[in-house]
mmCIF file of C-alpha atoms and ligand atoms in Angstrom:
data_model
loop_
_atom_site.group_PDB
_atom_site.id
_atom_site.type_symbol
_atom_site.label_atom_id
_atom_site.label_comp_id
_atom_site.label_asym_id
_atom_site.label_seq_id
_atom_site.Cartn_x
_atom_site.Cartn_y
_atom_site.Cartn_z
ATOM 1 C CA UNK A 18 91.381 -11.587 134.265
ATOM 2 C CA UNK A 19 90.991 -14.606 131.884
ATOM 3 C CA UNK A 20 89.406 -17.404 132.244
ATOM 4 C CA UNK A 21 91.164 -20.418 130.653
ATOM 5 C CA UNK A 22 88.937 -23.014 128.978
ATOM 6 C CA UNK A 23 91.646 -25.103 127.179
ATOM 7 C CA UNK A 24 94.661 -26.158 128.811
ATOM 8 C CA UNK A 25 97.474 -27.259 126.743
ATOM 9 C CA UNK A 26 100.194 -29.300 128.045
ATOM 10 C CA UNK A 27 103.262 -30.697 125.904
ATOM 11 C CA UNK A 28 106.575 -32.756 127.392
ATOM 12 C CA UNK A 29 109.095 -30.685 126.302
ATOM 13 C CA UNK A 30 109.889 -27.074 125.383
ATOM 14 C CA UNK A 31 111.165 -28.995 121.751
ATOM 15 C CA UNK A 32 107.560 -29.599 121.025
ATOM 16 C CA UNK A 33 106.412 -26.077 121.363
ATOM 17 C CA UNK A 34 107.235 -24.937 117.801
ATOM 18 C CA UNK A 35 104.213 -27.586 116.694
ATOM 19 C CA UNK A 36 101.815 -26.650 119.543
ATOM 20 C CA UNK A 37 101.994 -23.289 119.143
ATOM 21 C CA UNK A 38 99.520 -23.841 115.887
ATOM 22 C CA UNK A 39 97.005 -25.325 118.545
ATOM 23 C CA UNK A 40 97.372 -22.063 120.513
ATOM 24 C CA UNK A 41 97.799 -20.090 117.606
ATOM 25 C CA UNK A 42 94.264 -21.347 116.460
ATOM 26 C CA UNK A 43 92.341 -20.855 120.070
ATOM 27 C CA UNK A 44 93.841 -17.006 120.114
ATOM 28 C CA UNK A 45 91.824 -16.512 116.443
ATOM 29 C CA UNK A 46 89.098 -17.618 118.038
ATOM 30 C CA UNK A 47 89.575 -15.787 121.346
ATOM 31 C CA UNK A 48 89.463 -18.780 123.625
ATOM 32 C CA UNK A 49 91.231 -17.831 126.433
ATOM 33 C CA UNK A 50 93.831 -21.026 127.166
ATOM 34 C CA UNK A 51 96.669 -21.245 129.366
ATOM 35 C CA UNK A 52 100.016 -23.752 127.902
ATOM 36 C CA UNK A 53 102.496 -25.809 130.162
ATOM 37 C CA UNK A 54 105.194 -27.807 129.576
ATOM 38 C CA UNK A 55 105.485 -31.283 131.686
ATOM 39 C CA UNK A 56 106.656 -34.427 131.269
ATOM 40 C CA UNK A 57 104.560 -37.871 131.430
ATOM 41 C CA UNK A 58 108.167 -38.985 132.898
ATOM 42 C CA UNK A 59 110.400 -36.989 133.511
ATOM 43 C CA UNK A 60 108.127 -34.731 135.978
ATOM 44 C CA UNK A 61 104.950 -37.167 136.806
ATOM 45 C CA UNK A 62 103.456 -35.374 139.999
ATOM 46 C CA UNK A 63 104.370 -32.051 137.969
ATOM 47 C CA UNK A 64 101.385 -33.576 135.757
ATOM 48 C CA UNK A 65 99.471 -35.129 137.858
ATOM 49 C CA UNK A 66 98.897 -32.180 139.925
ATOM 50 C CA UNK A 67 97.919 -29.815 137.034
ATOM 51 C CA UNK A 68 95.824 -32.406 135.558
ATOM 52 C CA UNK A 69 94.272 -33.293 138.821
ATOM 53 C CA UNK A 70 92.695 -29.438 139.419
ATOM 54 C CA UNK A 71 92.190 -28.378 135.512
ATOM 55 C CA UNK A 72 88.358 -28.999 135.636
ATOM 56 C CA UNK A 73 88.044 -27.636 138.992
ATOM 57 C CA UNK A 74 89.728 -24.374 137.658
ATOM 58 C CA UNK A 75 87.585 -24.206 134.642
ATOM 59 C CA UNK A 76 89.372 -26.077 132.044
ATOM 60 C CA UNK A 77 87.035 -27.734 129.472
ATOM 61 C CA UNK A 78 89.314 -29.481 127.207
ATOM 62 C CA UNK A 79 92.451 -30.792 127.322
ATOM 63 C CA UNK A 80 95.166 -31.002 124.289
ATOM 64 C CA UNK A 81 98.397 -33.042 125.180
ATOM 65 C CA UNK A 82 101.340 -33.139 123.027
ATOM 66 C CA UNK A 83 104.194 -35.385 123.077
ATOM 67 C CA UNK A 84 107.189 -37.502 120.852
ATOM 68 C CA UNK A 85 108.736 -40.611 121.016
ATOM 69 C CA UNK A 86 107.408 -42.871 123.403
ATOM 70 C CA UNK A 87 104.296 -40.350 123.757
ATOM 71 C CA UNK A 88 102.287 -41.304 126.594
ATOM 72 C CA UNK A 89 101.908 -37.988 127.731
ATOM 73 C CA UNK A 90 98.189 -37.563 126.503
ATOM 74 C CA UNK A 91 97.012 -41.204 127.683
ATOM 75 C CA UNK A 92 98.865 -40.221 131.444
ATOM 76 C CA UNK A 93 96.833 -36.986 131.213
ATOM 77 C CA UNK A 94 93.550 -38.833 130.412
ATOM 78 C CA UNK A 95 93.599 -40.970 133.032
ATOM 79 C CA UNK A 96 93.881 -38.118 135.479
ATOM 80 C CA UNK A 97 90.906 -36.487 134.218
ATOM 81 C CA UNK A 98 87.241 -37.141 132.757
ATOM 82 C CA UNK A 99 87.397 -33.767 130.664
ATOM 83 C CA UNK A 100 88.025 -34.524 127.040
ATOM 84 C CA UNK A 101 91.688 -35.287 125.755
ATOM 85 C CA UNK A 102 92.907 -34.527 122.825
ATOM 86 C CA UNK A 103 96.660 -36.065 121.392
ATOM 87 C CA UNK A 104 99.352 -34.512 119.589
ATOM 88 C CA UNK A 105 101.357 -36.896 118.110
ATOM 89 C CA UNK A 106 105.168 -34.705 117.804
ATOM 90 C CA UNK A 107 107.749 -35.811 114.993
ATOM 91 C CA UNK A 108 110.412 -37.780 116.252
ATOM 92 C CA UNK A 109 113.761 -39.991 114.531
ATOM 93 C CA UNK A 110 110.907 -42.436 113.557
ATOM 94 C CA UNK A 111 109.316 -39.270 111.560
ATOM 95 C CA UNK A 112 106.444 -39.446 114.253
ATOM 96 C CA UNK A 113 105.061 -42.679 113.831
ATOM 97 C CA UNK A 114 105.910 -44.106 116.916
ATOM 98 C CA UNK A 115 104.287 -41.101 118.904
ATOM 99 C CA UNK A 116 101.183 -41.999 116.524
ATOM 100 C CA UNK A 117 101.062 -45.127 117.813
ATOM 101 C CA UNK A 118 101.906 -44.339 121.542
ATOM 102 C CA UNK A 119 99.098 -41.346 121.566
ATOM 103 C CA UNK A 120 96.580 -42.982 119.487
ATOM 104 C CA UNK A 121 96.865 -46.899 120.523
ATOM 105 C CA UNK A 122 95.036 -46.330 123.801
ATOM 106 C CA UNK A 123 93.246 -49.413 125.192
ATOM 107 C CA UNK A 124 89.674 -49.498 125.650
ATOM 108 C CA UNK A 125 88.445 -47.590 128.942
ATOM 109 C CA UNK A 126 90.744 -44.394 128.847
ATOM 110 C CA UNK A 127 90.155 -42.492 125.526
ATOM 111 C CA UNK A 128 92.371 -40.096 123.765
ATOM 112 C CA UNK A 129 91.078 -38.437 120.407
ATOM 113 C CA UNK A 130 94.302 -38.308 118.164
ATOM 114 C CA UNK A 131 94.550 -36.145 115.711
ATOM 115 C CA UNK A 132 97.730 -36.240 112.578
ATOM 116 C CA UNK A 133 101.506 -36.024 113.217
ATOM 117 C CA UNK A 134 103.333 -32.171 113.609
ATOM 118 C CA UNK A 135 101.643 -28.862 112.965
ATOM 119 C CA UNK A 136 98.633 -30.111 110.686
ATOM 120 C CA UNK A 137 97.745 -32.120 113.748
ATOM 121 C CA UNK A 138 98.162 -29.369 115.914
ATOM 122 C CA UNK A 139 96.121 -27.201 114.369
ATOM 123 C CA UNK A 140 93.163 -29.538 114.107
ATOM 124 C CA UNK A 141 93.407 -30.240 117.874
ATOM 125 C CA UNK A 142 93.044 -26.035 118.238
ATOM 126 C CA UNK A 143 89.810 -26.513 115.798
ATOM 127 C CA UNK A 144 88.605 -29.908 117.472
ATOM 128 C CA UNK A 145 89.028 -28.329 121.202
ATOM 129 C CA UNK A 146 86.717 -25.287 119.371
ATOM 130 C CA UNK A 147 84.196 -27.356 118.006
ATOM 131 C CA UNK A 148 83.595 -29.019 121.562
ATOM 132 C CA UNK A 149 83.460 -25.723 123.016
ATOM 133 C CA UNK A 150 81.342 -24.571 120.614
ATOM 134 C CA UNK A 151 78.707 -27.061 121.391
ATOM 135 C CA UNK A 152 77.602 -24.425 124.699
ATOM 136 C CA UNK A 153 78.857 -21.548 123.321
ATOM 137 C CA UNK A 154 76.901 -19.627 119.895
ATOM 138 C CA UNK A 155 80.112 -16.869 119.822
ATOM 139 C CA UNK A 156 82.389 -19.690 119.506
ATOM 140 C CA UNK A 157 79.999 -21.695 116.546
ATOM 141 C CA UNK A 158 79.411 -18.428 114.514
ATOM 142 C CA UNK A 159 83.171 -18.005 114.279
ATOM 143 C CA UNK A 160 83.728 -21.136 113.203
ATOM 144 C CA UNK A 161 81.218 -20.733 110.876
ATOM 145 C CA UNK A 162 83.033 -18.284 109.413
ATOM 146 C CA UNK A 163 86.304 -20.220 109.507
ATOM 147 C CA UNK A 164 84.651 -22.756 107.208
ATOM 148 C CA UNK A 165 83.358 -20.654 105.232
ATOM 149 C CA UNK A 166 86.275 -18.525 104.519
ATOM 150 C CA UNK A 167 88.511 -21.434 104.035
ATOM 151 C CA UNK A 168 85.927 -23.161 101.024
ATOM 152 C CA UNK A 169 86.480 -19.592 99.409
ATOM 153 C CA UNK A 170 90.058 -19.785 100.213
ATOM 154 C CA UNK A 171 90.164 -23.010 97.847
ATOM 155 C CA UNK A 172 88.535 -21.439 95.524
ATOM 156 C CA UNK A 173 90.746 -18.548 95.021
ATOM 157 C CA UNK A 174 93.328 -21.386 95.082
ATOM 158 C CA UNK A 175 92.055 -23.253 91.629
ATOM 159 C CA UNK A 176 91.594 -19.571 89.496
ATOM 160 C CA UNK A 177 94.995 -18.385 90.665
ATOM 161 C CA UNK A 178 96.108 -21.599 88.720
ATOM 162 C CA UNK A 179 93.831 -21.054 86.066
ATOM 163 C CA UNK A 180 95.235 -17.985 85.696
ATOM 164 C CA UNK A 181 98.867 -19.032 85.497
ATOM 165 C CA UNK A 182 98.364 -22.147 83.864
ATOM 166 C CA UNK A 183 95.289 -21.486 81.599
ATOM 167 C CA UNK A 184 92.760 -24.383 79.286
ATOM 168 C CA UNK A 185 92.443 -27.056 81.485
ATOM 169 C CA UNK A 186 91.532 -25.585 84.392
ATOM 170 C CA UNK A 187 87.689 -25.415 85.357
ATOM 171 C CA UNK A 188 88.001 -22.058 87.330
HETATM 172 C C1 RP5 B 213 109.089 -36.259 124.763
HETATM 173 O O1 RP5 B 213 110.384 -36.422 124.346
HETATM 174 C C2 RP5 B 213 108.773 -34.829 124.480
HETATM 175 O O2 RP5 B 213 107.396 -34.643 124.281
HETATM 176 C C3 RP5 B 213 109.575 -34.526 123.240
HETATM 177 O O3 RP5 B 213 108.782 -34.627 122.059
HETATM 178 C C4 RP5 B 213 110.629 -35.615 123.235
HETATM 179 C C5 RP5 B 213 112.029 -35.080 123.258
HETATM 180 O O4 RP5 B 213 112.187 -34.201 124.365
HETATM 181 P P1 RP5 B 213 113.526 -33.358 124.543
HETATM 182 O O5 RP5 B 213 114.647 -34.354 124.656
HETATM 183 O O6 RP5 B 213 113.650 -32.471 123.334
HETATM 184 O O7 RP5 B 213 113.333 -32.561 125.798
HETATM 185 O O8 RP5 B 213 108.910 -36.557 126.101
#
């Protein structure tokens, strides 16, 4: 049976096309995880009581996703002293106002936001990683690997161009 390390939690089934790439990141990495949708408002003991028992269960980190008037990761950072990490979700304001609901936390209950939408998203997968990686050397190597793979990747990037668009390019 798994083990869930990472819990991620986003306020509606909308968001789930962007925090899939969080999951979709902790699966390449085999980190078991375990994803629920609730609501800051619309279902507050729903949250609360998940929140409440994650680290008792296991759960290491915490990624919260939310839009609009996003308070969803500060609500689930004050229930818990695990690390929480925000998803800022495009909204009609093209996401900035989640930005600034996720990230503007005041001092005494921090939340580490990452970008707006699916870049964000990803990088809370790889953030929630990187602190699990601090106690665990599988988890590291891989992302190791994942760096390494990706410099290359840029690299392939620049002679593809080269090769399509000759001279000036460097290689
Ligand atoms: C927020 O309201 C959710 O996180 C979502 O991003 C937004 C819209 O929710 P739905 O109306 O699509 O359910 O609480």
């Amino acid at each position: 049976m798994s083990k869930p390390l990472v819990g991620i939690v986003m306020g509606s089934d909308s968001d789930f096309t962007i925090m899939e790439e969080a999951s979709k990141v902790l699966e390449q990495f085999n980190i078991d995880h375990e994803v629920l949708v609730t609501s800051a408002h619309r279902s507050p003991e729903r949250t609360r009581k998940y929140v409440s028992g994650a680290k008792r269960r296991g759960i290491k980190v915490m990624i919260a996703g939310a839009g609009g008037a996003a308070h969803l990761a500060g609500v689930v950072a004050a229930e818990t002293q695990l690390p929480v990490i925000g998803v800022p979700i495009e909204s009609v304001l093209n996401g900035l106002d989640s930005l600034l609901s996720t990230a503007q936390m005041p001092g005494g209950i921090p939340v580490a936001t990452v970008s707006i939408g699916k870049p964000g998203a990803k990088n809370a997968g790889l953030l929630a990683a990187q602190i699990l990686a601090l106690s665990d050397n599988n988890i590291a190597t891989q992302l190791t690997k994942y760096r390494k793979d990706q410099a290359k990747a840029v690299a392939q990037k620049s002679k593809k161009l080269k090769t399509k668009y000759a001279a000036n390019f460097k290689g």
